[in-house]
């Protein structure tokens, strides 16, 4: 039985509060799960918040002691690329050290100490995190459970030891438009669609964008506008045109799927009978959210718990 926990982004105080609220017991530096239960972390442990090293200490110890499982989020994947020299371009890294990429990662680098021994140790640990898990009764991934991309990653992700990300796959995953790149982008960052020819919107930073993040789980979406994940002021820019072939995708069947990643707001609850996103913007003023799963094949709002929303 699992307690599935959304994106923490360095908010150790929200993590510890949520674990205590769910009956986890302090044990040395970390926590023990209640009998018969285990925590699952959905990735994006790092970047943004003030307690990133404490979050990693807790999660690593819980994984090592068998009290938790953890998957890779886009922020851990990005951290690996930031720290890995590009074998094809001397002096460059797989993830370009651009001002934009630095801004997103600077708080982590400050807290860990760039190029410190701890930094190297954490990057090695991030490489041990699977991008998805199928646990029989539930499935978890950071952003998009796409069976084709999942199968591709499964066939190439692990090195010969089976314990760490294969270096060749990692390099391929940073080569734009390779199958490995498309698979990791999709699974860790979600489905994005190019808008029809005339379509674009202006994002929060004032940039013109032609691709839009989509609600891949919403199988009754009719148009780009229904499918796009955008604020009300932006969605007017998205055309009310029929979606391309292959979208929307069929309804989720089989075991329930949990993701993080989408910065939801409002009251936590399922987005479909077999689908939940557990990211309710803990990185900003939102709570850290978990789902307490006990074997059900259809999800219930009653099993969501939250901790740490800012007072309004
Ligand atoms: Mn994310």
PDB file of C-alpha atoms in Angstrom, residues 50-216:
ATOM      1  CA  UNK A  50      15.186  26.555   0.666  1.00  0.00           C
ATOM      2  CA  UNK A  51      15.652  22.995   2.055  1.00  0.00           C
ATOM      3  CA  UNK A  52      16.782  20.977  -0.963  1.00  0.00           C
ATOM      4  CA  UNK A  53      19.627  19.145   0.815  1.00  0.00           C
ATOM      5  CA  UNK A  54      17.327  18.176   3.696  1.00  0.00           C
ATOM      6  CA  UNK A  55      14.709  16.879   1.240  1.00  0.00           C
ATOM      7  CA  UNK A  56      17.362  14.764  -0.474  1.00  0.00           C
ATOM      8  CA  UNK A  57      18.689  13.469   2.854  1.00  0.00           C
ATOM      9  CA  UNK A  58      15.198  12.324   3.869  1.00  0.00           C
ATOM     10  CA  UNK A  59      14.239  10.805   0.529  1.00  0.00           C
ATOM     11  CA  UNK A  60      17.569   9.028  -0.053  1.00  0.00           C
ATOM     12  CA  UNK A  61      17.534   7.501   3.395  1.00  0.00           C
ATOM     13  CA  UNK A  62      13.910   6.387   3.035  1.00  0.00           C
ATOM     14  CA  UNK A  63      14.691   4.774  -0.344  1.00  0.00           C
ATOM     15  CA  UNK A  64      17.840   3.068   1.006  1.00  0.00           C
ATOM     16  CA  UNK A  65      15.975   1.717   4.036  1.00  0.00           C
ATOM     17  CA  UNK A  66      13.054   0.389   1.979  1.00  0.00           C
ATOM     18  CA  UNK A  67      10.568   2.949   3.319  1.00  0.00           C
ATOM     19  CA  UNK A  68      10.122   4.689  -0.035  1.00  0.00           C
ATOM     20  CA  UNK A  69      10.489   4.523  -3.808  1.00  0.00           C
ATOM     21  CA  UNK A  70      11.353   7.549  -5.911  1.00  0.00           C
ATOM     22  CA  UNK A  71      11.130   8.299  -9.630  1.00  0.00           C
ATOM     23  CA  UNK A  72      12.949  10.910 -11.727  1.00  0.00           C
ATOM     24  CA  UNK A  73      11.374  14.299 -12.467  1.00  0.00           C
ATOM     25  CA  UNK A  74      12.414  16.720 -15.176  1.00  0.00           C
ATOM     26  CA  UNK A  75      14.417  18.715 -12.622  1.00  0.00           C
ATOM     27  CA  UNK A  76      16.575  15.697 -11.708  1.00  0.00           C
ATOM     28  CA  UNK A  77      16.963  14.853 -15.404  1.00  0.00           C
ATOM     29  CA  UNK A  78      18.002  18.458 -16.086  1.00  0.00           C
ATOM     30  CA  UNK A  79      20.457  18.367 -13.152  1.00  0.00           C
ATOM     31  CA  UNK A  80      22.147  15.300 -14.656  1.00  0.00           C
ATOM     32  CA  UNK A  81      22.487  17.059 -18.030  1.00  0.00           C
ATOM     33  CA  UNK A  82      23.817  20.225 -16.384  1.00  0.00           C
ATOM     34  CA  UNK A  83      26.579  18.247 -14.632  1.00  0.00           C
ATOM     35  CA  UNK A  84      27.561  15.938 -17.527  1.00  0.00           C
ATOM     36  CA  UNK A  85      30.222  17.065 -20.058  1.00  0.00           C
ATOM     37  CA  UNK A  86      29.090  16.733 -23.689  1.00  0.00           C
ATOM     38  CA  UNK A  87      31.375  14.069 -25.204  1.00  0.00           C
ATOM     39  CA  UNK A  88      30.956  15.652 -28.673  1.00  0.00           C
ATOM     40  CA  UNK A  89      31.751  19.273 -27.669  1.00  0.00           C
ATOM     41  CA  UNK A  90      34.744  19.972 -25.437  1.00  0.00           C
ATOM     42  CA  UNK A  91      33.965  22.441 -22.660  1.00  0.00           C
ATOM     43  CA  UNK A  92      30.185  22.098 -23.144  1.00  0.00           C
ATOM     44  CA  UNK A  93      27.641  20.187 -21.088  1.00  0.00           C
ATOM     45  CA  UNK A  94      24.708  18.049 -22.226  1.00  0.00           C
ATOM     46  CA  UNK A  95      22.311  20.683 -20.883  1.00  0.00           C
ATOM     47  CA  UNK A  96      23.604  24.066 -22.045  1.00  0.00           C
ATOM     48  CA  UNK A  97      24.689  26.341 -19.187  1.00  0.00           C
ATOM     49  CA  UNK A  98      22.606  29.229 -20.544  1.00  0.00           C
ATOM     50  CA  UNK A  99      21.353  32.072 -18.324  1.00  0.00           C
ATOM     51  CA  UNK A 100      17.815  30.649 -18.547  1.00  0.00           C
ATOM     52  CA  UNK A 101      18.920  27.154 -17.502  1.00  0.00           C
ATOM     53  CA  UNK A 102      21.128  28.582 -14.758  1.00  0.00           C
ATOM     54  CA  UNK A 103      18.256  30.643 -13.344  1.00  0.00           C
ATOM     55  CA  UNK A 104      16.165  27.478 -12.949  1.00  0.00           C
ATOM     56  CA  UNK A 105      19.006  25.557 -11.241  1.00  0.00           C
ATOM     57  CA  UNK A 106      20.895  28.275  -9.323  1.00  0.00           C
ATOM     58  CA  UNK A 107      19.332  27.639  -5.924  1.00  0.00           C
ATOM     59  CA  UNK A 108      20.262  23.939  -6.084  1.00  0.00           C
ATOM     60  CA  UNK A 109      23.831  24.780  -7.149  1.00  0.00           C
ATOM     61  CA  UNK A 110      24.136  27.266  -4.291  1.00  0.00           C
ATOM     62  CA  UNK A 111      22.852  24.781  -1.689  1.00  0.00           C
ATOM     63  CA  UNK A 112      24.893  21.800  -2.905  1.00  0.00           C
ATOM     64  CA  UNK A 113      28.038  23.739  -3.866  1.00  0.00           C
ATOM     65  CA  UNK A 114      28.656  23.355  -7.595  1.00  0.00           C
ATOM     66  CA  UNK A 115      31.239  20.626  -8.341  1.00  0.00           C
ATOM     67  CA  UNK A 116      31.460  19.609  -4.671  1.00  0.00           C
ATOM     68  CA  UNK A 117      31.800  15.953  -3.677  1.00  0.00           C
ATOM     69  CA  UNK A 118      28.162  16.074  -2.539  1.00  0.00           C
ATOM     70  CA  UNK A 119      27.125  17.397  -5.954  1.00  0.00           C
ATOM     71  CA  UNK A 120      28.791  14.431  -7.691  1.00  0.00           C
ATOM     72  CA  UNK A 121      27.237  12.018  -5.194  1.00  0.00           C
ATOM     73  CA  UNK A 122      23.738  13.432  -5.766  1.00  0.00           C
ATOM     74  CA  UNK A 123      24.071  13.339  -9.559  1.00  0.00           C
ATOM     75  CA  UNK A 124      25.095   9.681  -9.303  1.00  0.00           C
ATOM     76  CA  UNK A 125      22.033   9.062  -7.121  1.00  0.00           C
ATOM     77  CA  UNK A 126      19.684  10.881  -9.555  1.00  0.00           C
ATOM     78  CA  UNK A 127      20.885   8.425 -12.230  1.00  0.00           C
ATOM     79  CA  UNK A 128      19.530   5.541 -10.131  1.00  0.00           C
ATOM     80  CA  UNK A 129      15.973   6.926 -10.259  1.00  0.00           C
ATOM     81  CA  UNK A 130      13.666   5.192 -12.753  1.00  0.00           C
ATOM     82  CA  UNK A 131      11.559   7.542 -14.934  1.00  0.00           C
ATOM     83  CA  UNK A 132       8.451   5.433 -14.229  1.00  0.00           C
ATOM     84  CA  UNK A 133       7.253   2.472 -12.163  1.00  0.00           C
ATOM     85  CA  UNK A 134       4.499  -0.034 -12.856  1.00  0.00           C
ATOM     86  CA  UNK A 135       3.715  -1.489  -9.437  1.00  0.00           C
ATOM     87  CA  UNK A 136       0.812  -3.671 -10.536  1.00  0.00           C
ATOM     88  CA  UNK A 137      -2.014  -1.880  -8.728  1.00  0.00           C
ATOM     89  CA  UNK A 138      -0.786   1.594  -9.675  1.00  0.00           C
ATOM     90  CA  UNK A 139       1.521   3.257 -12.218  1.00  0.00           C
ATOM     91  CA  UNK A 140       3.597   6.358 -11.566  1.00  0.00           C
ATOM     92  CA  UNK A 141       5.592   8.717 -13.753  1.00  0.00           C
ATOM     93  CA  UNK A 142       6.457  12.395 -13.524  1.00  0.00           C
ATOM     94  CA  UNK A 143       4.349  13.833 -16.366  1.00  0.00           C
ATOM     95  CA  UNK A 144       3.019  11.515 -19.111  1.00  0.00           C
ATOM     96  CA  UNK A 145       2.313   7.800 -19.113  1.00  0.00           C
ATOM     97  CA  UNK A 146       2.679   7.207 -22.843  1.00  0.00           C
ATOM     98  CA  UNK A 147       2.967   3.452 -23.463  1.00  0.00           C
ATOM     99  CA  UNK A 148       5.233   3.834 -26.538  1.00  0.00           C
ATOM    100  CA  UNK A 149       7.665   6.179 -24.838  1.00  0.00           C
ATOM    101  CA  UNK A 150       7.621   4.098 -21.645  1.00  0.00           C
ATOM    102  CA  UNK A 151       8.457   0.943 -23.639  1.00  0.00           C
ATOM    103  CA  UNK A 152      11.306   2.718 -25.431  1.00  0.00           C
ATOM    104  CA  UNK A 153      12.796   3.983 -22.169  1.00  0.00           C
ATOM    105  CA  UNK A 154      12.446   0.554 -20.589  1.00  0.00           C
ATOM    106  CA  UNK A 155      14.448  -0.984 -23.455  1.00  0.00           C
ATOM    107  CA  UNK A 156      17.394   1.429 -23.150  1.00  0.00           C
ATOM    108  CA  UNK A 157      17.476   3.267 -19.819  1.00  0.00           C
ATOM    109  CA  UNK A 158      19.606   1.018 -17.567  1.00  0.00           C
ATOM    110  CA  UNK A 159      23.314   0.266 -17.821  1.00  0.00           C
ATOM    111  CA  UNK A 160      24.739  -3.266 -17.579  1.00  0.00           C
ATOM    112  CA  UNK A 161      24.500  -3.191 -13.767  1.00  0.00           C
ATOM    113  CA  UNK A 162      20.774  -2.457 -14.023  1.00  0.00           C
ATOM    114  CA  UNK A 163      21.234   0.089 -11.212  1.00  0.00           C
ATOM    115  CA  UNK A 164      22.097   3.302 -13.037  1.00  0.00           C
ATOM    116  CA  UNK A 165      21.173   5.233 -16.180  1.00  0.00           C
ATOM    117  CA  UNK A 166      23.082   4.045 -19.268  1.00  0.00           C
ATOM    118  CA  UNK A 167      25.552   6.760 -20.397  1.00  0.00           C
ATOM    119  CA  UNK A 168      24.849   6.203 -24.090  1.00  0.00           C
ATOM    120  CA  UNK A 169      21.119   6.596 -23.488  1.00  0.00           C
ATOM    121  CA  UNK A 170      21.776   9.769 -21.495  1.00  0.00           C
ATOM    122  CA  UNK A 171      23.778  11.338 -24.335  1.00  0.00           C
ATOM    123  CA  UNK A 172      21.084  10.329 -26.849  1.00  0.00           C
ATOM    124  CA  UNK A 173      18.388  11.772 -24.592  1.00  0.00           C
ATOM    125  CA  UNK A 174      20.077  15.178 -24.943  1.00  0.00           C
ATOM    126  CA  UNK A 175      20.265  14.905 -28.739  1.00  0.00           C
ATOM    127  CA  UNK A 176      17.254  16.877 -29.989  1.00  0.00           C
ATOM    128  CA  UNK A 177      14.602  14.870 -31.839  1.00  0.00           C
ATOM    129  CA  UNK A 178      16.245  11.471 -31.277  1.00  0.00           C
ATOM    130  CA  UNK A 179      13.873   8.750 -30.064  1.00  0.00           C
ATOM    131  CA  UNK A 180      15.544   8.892 -26.647  1.00  0.00           C
ATOM    132  CA  UNK A 181      15.050  12.680 -26.515  1.00  0.00           C
ATOM    133  CA  UNK A 182      11.381  12.440 -27.488  1.00  0.00           C
ATOM    134  CA  UNK A 183      10.796   9.649 -24.961  1.00  0.00           C
ATOM    135  CA  UNK A 184      12.395  11.437 -22.003  1.00  0.00           C
ATOM    136  CA  UNK A 185      10.849  14.811 -22.934  1.00  0.00           C
ATOM    137  CA  UNK A 186       7.422  13.208 -23.096  1.00  0.00           C
ATOM    138  CA  UNK A 187       7.573  11.111 -19.955  1.00  0.00           C
ATOM    139  CA  UNK A 188       9.330  13.731 -17.749  1.00  0.00           C
ATOM    140  CA  UNK A 189       7.885  16.966 -19.191  1.00  0.00           C
ATOM    141  CA  UNK A 190       4.517  15.958 -20.657  1.00  0.00           C
ATOM    142  CA  UNK A 191       2.727  16.079 -23.989  1.00  0.00           C
ATOM    143  CA  UNK A 192       3.133  19.273 -26.007  1.00  0.00           C
ATOM    144  CA  UNK A 193       1.428  19.893 -29.334  1.00  0.00           C
ATOM    145  CA  UNK A 194       2.324  22.419 -32.006  1.00  0.00           C
ATOM    146  CA  UNK A 195      -0.638  24.712 -32.527  1.00  0.00           C
ATOM    147  CA  UNK A 196      -2.165  24.885 -36.027  1.00  0.00           C
ATOM    148  CA  UNK A 197      -0.304  27.267 -38.370  1.00  0.00           C
ATOM    149  CA  UNK A 198      -1.678  30.576 -37.107  1.00  0.00           C
ATOM    150  CA  UNK A 199      -1.747  29.610 -33.457  1.00  0.00           C
ATOM    151  CA  UNK A 200       0.476  30.985 -30.731  1.00  0.00           C
ATOM    152  CA  UNK A 201       0.163  32.427 -27.267  1.00  0.00           C
ATOM    153  CA  UNK A 202       2.245  34.746 -25.123  1.00  0.00           C
ATOM    154  CA  UNK A 203       3.668  33.071 -22.011  1.00  0.00           C
ATOM    155  CA  UNK A 204       4.209  34.600 -18.545  1.00  0.00           C
ATOM    156  CA  UNK A 205       7.623  35.914 -19.549  1.00  0.00           C
ATOM    157  CA  UNK A 206       6.293  37.586 -22.693  1.00  0.00           C
ATOM    158  CA  UNK A 207       7.690  35.000 -25.139  1.00  0.00           C
ATOM    159  CA  UNK A 208       5.693  33.942 -28.180  1.00  0.00           C
ATOM    160  CA  UNK A 209       5.029  30.192 -27.984  1.00  0.00           C
ATOM    161  CA  UNK A 210       3.834  27.870 -30.734  1.00  0.00           C
ATOM    162  CA  UNK A 211       3.679  24.653 -28.661  1.00  0.00           C
ATOM    163  CA  UNK A 212       1.228  24.098 -25.884  1.00  0.00           C
ATOM    164  CA  UNK A 213       1.212  21.676 -22.941  1.00  0.00           C
ATOM    165  CA  UNK A 214      -1.783  19.354 -23.123  1.00  0.00           C
ATOM    166  CA  UNK A 215      -4.104  17.427 -20.813  1.00  0.00           C
ATOM    167  CA  UNK A 216      -3.203  14.048 -22.281  1.00  0.00           C
TER     168      UNK A 216
END
